[in-house]
Structures are given as structure tokens and as C-alpha cells.
PDB file of C-alpha atoms in Angstrom:
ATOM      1  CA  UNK A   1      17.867  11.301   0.372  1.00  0.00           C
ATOM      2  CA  UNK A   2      14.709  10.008   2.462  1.00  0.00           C
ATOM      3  CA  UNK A   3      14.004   6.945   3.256  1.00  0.00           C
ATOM      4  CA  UNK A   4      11.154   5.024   5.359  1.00  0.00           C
ATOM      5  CA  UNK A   5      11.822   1.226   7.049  1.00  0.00           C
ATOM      6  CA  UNK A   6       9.144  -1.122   8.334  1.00  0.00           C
ATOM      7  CA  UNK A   7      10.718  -3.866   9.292  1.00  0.00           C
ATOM      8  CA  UNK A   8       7.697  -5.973  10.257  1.00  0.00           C
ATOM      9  CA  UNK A   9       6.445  -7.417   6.788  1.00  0.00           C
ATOM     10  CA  UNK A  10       3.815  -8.948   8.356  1.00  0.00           C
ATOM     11  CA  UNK A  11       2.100  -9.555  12.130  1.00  0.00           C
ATOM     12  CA  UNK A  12      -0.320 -12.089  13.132  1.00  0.00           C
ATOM     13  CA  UNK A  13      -1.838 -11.136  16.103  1.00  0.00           C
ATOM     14  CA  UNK A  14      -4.653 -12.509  18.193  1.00  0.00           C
ATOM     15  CA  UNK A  15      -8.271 -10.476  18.377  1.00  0.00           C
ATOM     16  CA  UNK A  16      -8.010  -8.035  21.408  1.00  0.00           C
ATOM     17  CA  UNK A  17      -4.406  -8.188  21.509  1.00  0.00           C
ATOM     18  CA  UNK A  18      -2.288  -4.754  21.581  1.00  0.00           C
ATOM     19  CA  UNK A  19       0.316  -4.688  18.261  1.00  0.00           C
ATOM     20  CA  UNK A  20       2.815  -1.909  17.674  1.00  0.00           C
ATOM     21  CA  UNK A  21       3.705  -1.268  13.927  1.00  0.00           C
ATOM     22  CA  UNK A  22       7.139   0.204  13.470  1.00  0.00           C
ATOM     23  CA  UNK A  23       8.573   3.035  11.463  1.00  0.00           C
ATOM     24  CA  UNK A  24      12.232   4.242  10.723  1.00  0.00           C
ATOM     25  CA  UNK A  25      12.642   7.160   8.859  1.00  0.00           C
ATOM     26  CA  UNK A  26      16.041   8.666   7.458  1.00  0.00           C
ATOM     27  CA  UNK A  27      16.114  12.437   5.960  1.00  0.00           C
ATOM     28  CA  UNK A  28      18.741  15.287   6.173  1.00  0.00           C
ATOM     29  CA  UNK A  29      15.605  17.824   6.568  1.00  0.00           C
ATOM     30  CA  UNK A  30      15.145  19.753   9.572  1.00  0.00           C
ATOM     31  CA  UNK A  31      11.296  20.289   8.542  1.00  0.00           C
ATOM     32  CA  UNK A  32       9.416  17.152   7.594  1.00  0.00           C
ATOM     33  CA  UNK A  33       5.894  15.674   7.728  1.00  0.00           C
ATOM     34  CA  UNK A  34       4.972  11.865   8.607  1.00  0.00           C
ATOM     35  CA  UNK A  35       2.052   9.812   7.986  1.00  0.00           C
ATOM     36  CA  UNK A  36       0.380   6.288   8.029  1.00  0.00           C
ATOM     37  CA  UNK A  37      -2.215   5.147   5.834  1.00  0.00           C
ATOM     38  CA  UNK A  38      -3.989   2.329   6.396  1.00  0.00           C
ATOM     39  CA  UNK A  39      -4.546  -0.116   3.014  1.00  0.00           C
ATOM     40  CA  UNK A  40      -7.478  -3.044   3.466  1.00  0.00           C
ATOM     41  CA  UNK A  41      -8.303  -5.762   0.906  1.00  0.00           C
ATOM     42  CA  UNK A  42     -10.593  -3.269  -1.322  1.00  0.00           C
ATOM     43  CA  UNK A  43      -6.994  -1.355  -1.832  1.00  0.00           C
ATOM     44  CA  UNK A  44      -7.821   1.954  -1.192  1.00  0.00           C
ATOM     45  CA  UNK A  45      -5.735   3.870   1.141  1.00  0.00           C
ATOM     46  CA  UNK A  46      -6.936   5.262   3.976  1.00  0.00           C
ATOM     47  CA  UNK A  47      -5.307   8.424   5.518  1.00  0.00           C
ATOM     48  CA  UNK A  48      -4.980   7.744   9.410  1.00  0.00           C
ATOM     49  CA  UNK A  49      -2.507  10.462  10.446  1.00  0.00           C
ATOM     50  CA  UNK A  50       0.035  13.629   9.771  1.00  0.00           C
ATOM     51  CA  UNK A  51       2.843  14.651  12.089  1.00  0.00           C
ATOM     52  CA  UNK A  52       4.950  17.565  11.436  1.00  0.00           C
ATOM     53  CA  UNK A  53       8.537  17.325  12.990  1.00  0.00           C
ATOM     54  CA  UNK A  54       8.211  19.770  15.495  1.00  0.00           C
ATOM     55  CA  UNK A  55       5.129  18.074  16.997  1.00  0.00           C
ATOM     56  CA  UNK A  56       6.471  15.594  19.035  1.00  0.00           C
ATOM     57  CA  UNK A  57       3.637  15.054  20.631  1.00  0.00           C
ATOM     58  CA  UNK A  58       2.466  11.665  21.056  1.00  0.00           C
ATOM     59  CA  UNK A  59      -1.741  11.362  19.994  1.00  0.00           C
ATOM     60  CA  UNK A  60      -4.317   9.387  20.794  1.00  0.00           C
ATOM     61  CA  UNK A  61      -7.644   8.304  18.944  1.00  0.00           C
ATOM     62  CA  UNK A  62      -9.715   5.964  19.966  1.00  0.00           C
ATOM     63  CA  UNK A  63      -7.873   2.683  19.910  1.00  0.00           C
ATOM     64  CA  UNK A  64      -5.194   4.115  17.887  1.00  0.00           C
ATOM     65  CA  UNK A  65      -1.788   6.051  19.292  1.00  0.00           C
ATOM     66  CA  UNK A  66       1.366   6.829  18.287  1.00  0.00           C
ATOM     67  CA  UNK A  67       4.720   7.812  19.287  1.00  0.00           C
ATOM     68  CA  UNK A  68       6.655  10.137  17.402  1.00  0.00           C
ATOM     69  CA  UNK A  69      10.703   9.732  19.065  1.00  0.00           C
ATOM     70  CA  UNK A  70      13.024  12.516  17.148  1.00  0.00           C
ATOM     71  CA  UNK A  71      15.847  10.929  19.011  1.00  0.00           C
ATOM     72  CA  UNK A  72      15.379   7.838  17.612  1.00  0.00           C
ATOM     73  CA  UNK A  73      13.695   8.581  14.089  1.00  0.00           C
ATOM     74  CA  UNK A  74      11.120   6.856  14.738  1.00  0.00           C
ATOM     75  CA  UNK A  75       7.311   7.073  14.305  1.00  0.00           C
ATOM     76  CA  UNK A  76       4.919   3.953  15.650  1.00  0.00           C
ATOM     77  CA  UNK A  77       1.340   2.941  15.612  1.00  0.00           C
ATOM     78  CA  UNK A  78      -0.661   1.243  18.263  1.00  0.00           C
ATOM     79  CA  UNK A  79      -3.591  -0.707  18.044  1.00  0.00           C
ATOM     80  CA  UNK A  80      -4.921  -1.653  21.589  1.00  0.00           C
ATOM     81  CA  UNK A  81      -7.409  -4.124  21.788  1.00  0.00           C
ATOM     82  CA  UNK A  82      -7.428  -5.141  17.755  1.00  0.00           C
ATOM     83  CA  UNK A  83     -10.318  -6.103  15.849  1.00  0.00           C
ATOM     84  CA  UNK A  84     -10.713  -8.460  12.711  1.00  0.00           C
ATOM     85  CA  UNK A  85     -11.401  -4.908  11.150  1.00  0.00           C
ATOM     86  CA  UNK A  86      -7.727  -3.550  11.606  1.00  0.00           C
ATOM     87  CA  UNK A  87      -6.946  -6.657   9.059  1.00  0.00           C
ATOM     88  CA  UNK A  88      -4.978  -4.177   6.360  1.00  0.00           C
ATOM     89  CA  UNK A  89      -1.158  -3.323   5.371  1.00  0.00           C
ATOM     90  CA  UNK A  90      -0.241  -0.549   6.996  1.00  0.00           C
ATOM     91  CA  UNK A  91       2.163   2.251   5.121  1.00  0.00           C
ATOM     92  CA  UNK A  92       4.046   4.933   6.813  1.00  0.00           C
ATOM     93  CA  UNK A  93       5.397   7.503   4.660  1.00  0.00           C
ATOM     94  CA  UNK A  94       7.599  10.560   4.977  1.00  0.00           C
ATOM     95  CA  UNK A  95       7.846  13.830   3.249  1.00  0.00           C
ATOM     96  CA  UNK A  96      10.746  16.261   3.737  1.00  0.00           C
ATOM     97  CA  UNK A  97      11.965  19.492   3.482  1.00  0.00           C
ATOM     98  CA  UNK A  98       9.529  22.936   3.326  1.00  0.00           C
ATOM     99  CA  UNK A  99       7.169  22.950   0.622  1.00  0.00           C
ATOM    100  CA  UNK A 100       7.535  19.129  -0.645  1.00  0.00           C
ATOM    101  CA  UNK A 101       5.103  17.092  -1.372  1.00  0.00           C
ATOM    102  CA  UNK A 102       6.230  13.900  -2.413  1.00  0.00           C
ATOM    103  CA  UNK A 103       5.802  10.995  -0.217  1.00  0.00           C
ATOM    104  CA  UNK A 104       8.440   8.358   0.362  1.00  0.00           C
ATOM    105  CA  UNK A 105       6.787   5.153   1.699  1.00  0.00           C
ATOM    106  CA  UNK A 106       8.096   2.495   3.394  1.00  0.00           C
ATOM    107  CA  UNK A 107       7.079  -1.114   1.764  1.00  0.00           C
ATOM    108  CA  UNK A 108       4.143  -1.454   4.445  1.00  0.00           C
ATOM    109  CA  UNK A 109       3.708  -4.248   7.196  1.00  0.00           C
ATOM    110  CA  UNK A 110       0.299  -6.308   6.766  1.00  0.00           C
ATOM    111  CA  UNK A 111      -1.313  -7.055   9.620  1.00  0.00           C
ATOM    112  CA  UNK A 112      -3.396 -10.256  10.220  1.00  0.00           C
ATOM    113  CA  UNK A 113      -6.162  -9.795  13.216  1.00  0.00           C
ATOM    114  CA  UNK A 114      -7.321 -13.854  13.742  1.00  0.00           C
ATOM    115  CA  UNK A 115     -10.828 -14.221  15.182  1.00  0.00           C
TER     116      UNK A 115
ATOM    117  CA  UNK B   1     -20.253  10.298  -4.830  1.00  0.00           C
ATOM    118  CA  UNK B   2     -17.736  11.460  -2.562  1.00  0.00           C
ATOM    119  CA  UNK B   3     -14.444  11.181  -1.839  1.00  0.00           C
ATOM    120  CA  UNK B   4     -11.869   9.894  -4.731  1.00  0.00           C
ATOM    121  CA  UNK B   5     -13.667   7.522  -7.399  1.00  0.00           C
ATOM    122  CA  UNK B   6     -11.751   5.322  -9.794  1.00  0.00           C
ATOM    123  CA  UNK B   7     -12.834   3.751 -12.900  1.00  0.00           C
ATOM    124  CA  UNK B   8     -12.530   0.977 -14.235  1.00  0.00           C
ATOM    125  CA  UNK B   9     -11.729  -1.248 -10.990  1.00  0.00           C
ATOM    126  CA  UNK B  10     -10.547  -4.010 -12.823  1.00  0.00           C
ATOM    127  CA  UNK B  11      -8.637  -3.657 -16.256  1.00  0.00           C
ATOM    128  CA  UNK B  12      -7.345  -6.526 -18.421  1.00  0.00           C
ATOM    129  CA  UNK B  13      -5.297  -5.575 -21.416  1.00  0.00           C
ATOM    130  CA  UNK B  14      -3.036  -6.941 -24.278  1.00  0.00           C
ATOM    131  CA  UNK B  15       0.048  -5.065 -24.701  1.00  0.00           C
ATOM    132  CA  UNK B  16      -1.210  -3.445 -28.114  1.00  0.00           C
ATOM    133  CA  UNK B  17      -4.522  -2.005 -26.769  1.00  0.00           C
ATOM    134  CA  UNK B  18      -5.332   1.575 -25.922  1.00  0.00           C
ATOM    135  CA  UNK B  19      -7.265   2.084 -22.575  1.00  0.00           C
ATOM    136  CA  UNK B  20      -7.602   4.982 -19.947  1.00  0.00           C
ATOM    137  CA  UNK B  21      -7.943   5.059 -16.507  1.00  0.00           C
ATOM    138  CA  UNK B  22     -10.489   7.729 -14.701  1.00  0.00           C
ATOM    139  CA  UNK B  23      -9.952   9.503 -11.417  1.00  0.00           C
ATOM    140  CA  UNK B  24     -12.657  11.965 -10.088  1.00  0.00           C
ATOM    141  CA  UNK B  25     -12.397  14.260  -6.686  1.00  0.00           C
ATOM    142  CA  UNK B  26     -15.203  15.644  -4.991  1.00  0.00           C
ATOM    143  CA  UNK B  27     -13.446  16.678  -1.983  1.00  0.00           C
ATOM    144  CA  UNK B  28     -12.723  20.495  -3.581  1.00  0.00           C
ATOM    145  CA  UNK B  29      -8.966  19.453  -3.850  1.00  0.00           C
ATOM    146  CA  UNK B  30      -6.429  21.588  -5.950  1.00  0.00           C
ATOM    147  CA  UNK B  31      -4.178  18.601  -6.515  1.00  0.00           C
ATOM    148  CA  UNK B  32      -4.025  14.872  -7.894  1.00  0.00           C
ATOM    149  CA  UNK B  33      -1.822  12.629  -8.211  1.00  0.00           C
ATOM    150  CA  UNK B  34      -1.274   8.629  -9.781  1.00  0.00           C
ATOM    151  CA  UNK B  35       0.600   5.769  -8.252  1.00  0.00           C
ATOM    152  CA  UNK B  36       2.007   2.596  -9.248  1.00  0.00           C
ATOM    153  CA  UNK B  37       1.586   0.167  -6.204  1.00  0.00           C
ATOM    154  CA  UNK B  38       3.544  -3.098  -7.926  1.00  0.00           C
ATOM    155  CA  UNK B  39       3.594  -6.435  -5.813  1.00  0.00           C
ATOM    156  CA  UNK B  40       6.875  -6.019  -3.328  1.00  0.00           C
ATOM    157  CA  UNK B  41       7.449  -2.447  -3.973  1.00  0.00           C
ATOM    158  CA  UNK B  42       7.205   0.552  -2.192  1.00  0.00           C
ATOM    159  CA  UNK B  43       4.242   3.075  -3.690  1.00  0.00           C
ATOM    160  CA  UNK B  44       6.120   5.125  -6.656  1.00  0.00           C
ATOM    161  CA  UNK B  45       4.475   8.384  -7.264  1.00  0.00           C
ATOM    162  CA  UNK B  46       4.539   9.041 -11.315  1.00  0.00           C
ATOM    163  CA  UNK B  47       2.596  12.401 -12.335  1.00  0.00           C
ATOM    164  CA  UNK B  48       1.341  15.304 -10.202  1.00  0.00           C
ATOM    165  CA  UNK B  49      -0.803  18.404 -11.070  1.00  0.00           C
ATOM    166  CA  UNK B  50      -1.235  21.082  -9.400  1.00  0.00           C
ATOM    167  CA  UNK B  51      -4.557  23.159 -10.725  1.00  0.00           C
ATOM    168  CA  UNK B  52      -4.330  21.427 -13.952  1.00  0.00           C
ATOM    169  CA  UNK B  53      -0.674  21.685 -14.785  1.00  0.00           C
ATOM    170  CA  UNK B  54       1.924  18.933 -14.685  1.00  0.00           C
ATOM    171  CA  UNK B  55       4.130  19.738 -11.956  1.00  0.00           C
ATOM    172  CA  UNK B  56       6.046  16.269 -11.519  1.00  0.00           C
ATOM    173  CA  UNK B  57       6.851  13.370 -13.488  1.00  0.00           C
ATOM    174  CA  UNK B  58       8.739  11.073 -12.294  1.00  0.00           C
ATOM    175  CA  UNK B  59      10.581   9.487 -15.165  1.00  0.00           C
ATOM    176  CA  UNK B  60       7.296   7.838 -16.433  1.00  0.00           C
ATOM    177  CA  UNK B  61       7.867   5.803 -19.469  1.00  0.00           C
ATOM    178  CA  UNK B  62       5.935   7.559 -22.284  1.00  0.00           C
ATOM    179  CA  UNK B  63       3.772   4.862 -22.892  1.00  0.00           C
ATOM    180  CA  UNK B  64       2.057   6.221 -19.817  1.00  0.00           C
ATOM    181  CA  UNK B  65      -0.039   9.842 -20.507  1.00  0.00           C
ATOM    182  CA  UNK B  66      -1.467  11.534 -18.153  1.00  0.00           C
ATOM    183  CA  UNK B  67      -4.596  14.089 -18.559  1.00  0.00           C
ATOM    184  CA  UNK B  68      -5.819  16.460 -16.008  1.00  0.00           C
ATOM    185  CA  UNK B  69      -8.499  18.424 -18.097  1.00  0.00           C
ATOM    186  CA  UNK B  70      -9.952  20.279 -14.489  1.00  0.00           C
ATOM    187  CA  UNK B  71      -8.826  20.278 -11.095  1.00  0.00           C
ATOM    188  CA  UNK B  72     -11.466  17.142 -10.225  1.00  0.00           C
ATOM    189  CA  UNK B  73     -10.761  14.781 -13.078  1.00  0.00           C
ATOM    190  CA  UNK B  74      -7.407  13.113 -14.194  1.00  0.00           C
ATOM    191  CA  UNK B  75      -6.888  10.425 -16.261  1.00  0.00           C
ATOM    192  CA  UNK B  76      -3.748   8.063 -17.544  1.00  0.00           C
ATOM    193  CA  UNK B  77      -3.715   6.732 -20.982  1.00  0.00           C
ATOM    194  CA  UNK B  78      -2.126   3.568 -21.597  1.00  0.00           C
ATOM    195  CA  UNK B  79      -0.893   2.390 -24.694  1.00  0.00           C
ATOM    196  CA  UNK B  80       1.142  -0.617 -25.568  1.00  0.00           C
ATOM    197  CA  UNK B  81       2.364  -1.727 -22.018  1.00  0.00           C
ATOM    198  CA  UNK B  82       4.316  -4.450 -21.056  1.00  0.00           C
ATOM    199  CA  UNK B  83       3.412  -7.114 -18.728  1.00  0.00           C
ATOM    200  CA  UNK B  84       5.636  -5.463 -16.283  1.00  0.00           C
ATOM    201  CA  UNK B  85       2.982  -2.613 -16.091  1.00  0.00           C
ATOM    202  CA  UNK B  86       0.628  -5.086 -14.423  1.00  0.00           C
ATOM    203  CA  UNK B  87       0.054  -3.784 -10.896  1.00  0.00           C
ATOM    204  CA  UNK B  88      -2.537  -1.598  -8.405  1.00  0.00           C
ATOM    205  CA  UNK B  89      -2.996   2.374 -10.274  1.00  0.00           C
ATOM    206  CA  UNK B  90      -3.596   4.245  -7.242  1.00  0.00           C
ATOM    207  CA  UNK B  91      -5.238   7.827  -7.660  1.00  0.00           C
ATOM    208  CA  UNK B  92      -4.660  10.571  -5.386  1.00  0.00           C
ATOM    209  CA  UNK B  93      -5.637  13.845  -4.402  1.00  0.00           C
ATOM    210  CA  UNK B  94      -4.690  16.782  -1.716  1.00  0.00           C
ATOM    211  CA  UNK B  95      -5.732  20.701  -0.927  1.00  0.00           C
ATOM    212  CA  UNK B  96      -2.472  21.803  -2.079  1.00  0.00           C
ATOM    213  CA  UNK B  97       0.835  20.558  -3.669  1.00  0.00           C
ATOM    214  CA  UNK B  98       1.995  20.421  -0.090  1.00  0.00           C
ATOM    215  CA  UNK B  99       2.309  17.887   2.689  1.00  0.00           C
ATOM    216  CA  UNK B 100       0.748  20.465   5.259  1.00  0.00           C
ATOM    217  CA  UNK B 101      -2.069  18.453   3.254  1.00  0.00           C
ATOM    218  CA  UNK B 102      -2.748  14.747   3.994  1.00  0.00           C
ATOM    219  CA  UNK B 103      -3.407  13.235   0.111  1.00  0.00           C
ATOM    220  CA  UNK B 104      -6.281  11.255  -0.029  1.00  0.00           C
ATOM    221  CA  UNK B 105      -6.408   8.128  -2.428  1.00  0.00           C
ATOM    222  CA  UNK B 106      -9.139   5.912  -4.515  1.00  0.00           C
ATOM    223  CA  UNK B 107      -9.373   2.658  -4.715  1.00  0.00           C
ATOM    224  CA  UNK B 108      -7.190   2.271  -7.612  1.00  0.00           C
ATOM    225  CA  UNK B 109      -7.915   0.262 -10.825  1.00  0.00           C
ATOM    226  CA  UNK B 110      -6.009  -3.169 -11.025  1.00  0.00           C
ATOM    227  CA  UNK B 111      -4.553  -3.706 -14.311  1.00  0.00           C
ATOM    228  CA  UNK B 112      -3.569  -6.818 -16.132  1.00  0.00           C
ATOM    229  CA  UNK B 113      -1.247  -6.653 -19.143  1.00  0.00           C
ATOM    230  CA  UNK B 114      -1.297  -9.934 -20.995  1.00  0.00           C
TER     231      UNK B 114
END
């Protein structure tokens, strides 16, 4: 079984302040992928990221980054500096095992940017 | 257009009408895919197809029927829903029925069943 936890159901942060979204994932698989999506008002989702399990790597773009800890299954987004923009729930999601497709996501943390 | 596209945005229906929902790709994509995004729940996928055939559904109640006449169109016919239907249909689609392949969604239609 797979399973995705964001604790945070929602985070009010101040405009230019750093916030880091958290992600716990559970799964049995040795081979997995990770993602976050990014959900504003209008509802569409918006595909930020993809991490296969043997990238460990943390990554960087632009104001976003996020570190990928095996030890401690976890996967988290940064936002430095936030913007009203980054206003949006954020969903990180998990698929597991070779060749699957299906996407477990967690129930999403919405995230408040206040002028 | 580009990207996913979703028709109708907004959909209010009574629980004994007939209505579709339309999802068109332009991004070349092989797969597609429809959500259910219901207040408080996690995202529950409910059909997939993978060039056109239906490789996944996910206990779907058969008032639900899904169409995927080519690989850039997909639709899901509703017919007599309940009220607890009412939620955010989220289309999808992806290169392949893989996750080496990031899925890329619509805006989804919001439906009302009254």
C-alpha cells in the first residue's frame, strides 16, 4: 500500500517570507516516482516537479527547491521569498513500483501568501 | 489551444439529466485520464486509457461512462447522479501510461447535482 501525508492543511505566511511544505510518503517499492503539483483558485493543476527514487538529489528552480530525504521518506518544497502568486494548495503525490502509473496524493496543504 | 481544455467549466444538473463532460489534449499525449477532486478528499483517479483503450477503472459507479474515441479527446457521460457526485472533474493527460511521465491536468469542470 502507498500512501502520501501533508500534515500542514493550511499556511499563512507573510509576502517575502520563506515556507516549507511537507511531504511523507509510505510505499514497500524500491522504485518509485514523486511529484508536486501546484492547484490555484482557477483549479487546474499545475505540474511543478518529478523525482525518481534514486535521484536524491536535491533541485533548485528559481525560487523553488526541494529536498528529497530517503532516510526519512520525505519529499519538501521551498518557496523563498513568496509572492501573493504562490497563493494555491499544493499536492504531492507518489507513484510506486516499475511501470505504475497511478498517483496517490496526499490531501494537499493550501497556502495563503498575505500582501 | 494548447495544453488540456475542459468543457463545460461549470455544470449544474438534476439527478435525472444526461450530460457529458469534454476533455481535449494538444500536447501529442498517448494517455488521459479523469479525476474526482471532492471537497476534503484526496484526488481519486477513476478511468485511464491508454491509446484509446480502457486500461483502469477504478470501481467507478456505472452511472459514470467514459469515452475516449482518439488519443486527444475523452469524455465522461453522466447520467442520473446523486448529489454526492457534486465535486471538481479533473482531466488528465501524460506521454505514456507511465510515471517516467509527469500527467498534465485541465482545469476541470465543476459539477453541481441538485
Amino acid at each position: 500500500a502507498q500512501k502520501v501525508t501533508q500534515a500542514q492543511t493550511e499556511i499563512s505566511v507573510v509576502e517575502k517570507e520563506d515556507v516549507t511544505l511537507d511531504c511523507v510518503y509510505e510505499t514497500r517499492d524500491t522504485t518509485y516516482y514523486l511529484f508536486w503539483y501546484k492547484q490555484p483558485p482557477s483549479g487546474e493543476l499545475v505540474f511543478l516537479i518529478r523525482r525518481n527514487s534514486f535521484d536524491e538529489q536535491n533541485e533548485i528552480s528559481g525560487r523553488y527547491s526541494w529536498n528529497f530525504q530517503k532516510s526519512t521518506s520525505s519529499f519538501n518544497f521551498t518557496i523563498t521569498a513568496s509572492q501573493v502568486v504562490d497563493s494555491a494548495v499544493y499536492f504531492c503525490a507518489l507513484s510506486s513500483g516499475a511501470g505504475s502509473y497511478q498517483l496517490t496524493f496526499g490531501k494537499g496543504t493550501k497556502l495563503s501568501v498575505i500582501p | 489551444e494548447t495544453g488540456v481544455t475542459q468543457t463545460p467549466r461549470h455544470l449544474v444538473m438534476g439527478m435525472t439529466n444526461k450530460k457529458s463532460l469534454k476533455c481535449e489534449q494538444h500536447l501529442g499525449h498517448n494517455a488521459m485520464y479523469w479525476y474526482k477532486q471532492s471537497a476534503k478528499k484526496p484526488l481519486e483517479l477513476m478511468f485511464v486509457y491508454n491509446f484509446k483503450e480502457q486500461t483502469e477503472n477504478n470501481s467507478v459507479p456505472s452511472r459514470f461512462s467514459p469515452e475516449c474515441p482518439n488519443s486527444s479527446h475523452l469524455f465522461l457521460h453522466l447520467h442520473t447522479l446523486q448529489p454526492e457526485d457534486s465535486a471538481l472533474y479533473l482531466c488528465a493527460s501524460s506521454g505514456g501510461v507511465s510515471s517516467r511521465y509527469e500527467q498534465y491536468f485541465g482545469p476541470g469542470t465543476r459539477l453541481t447535482v441538485t
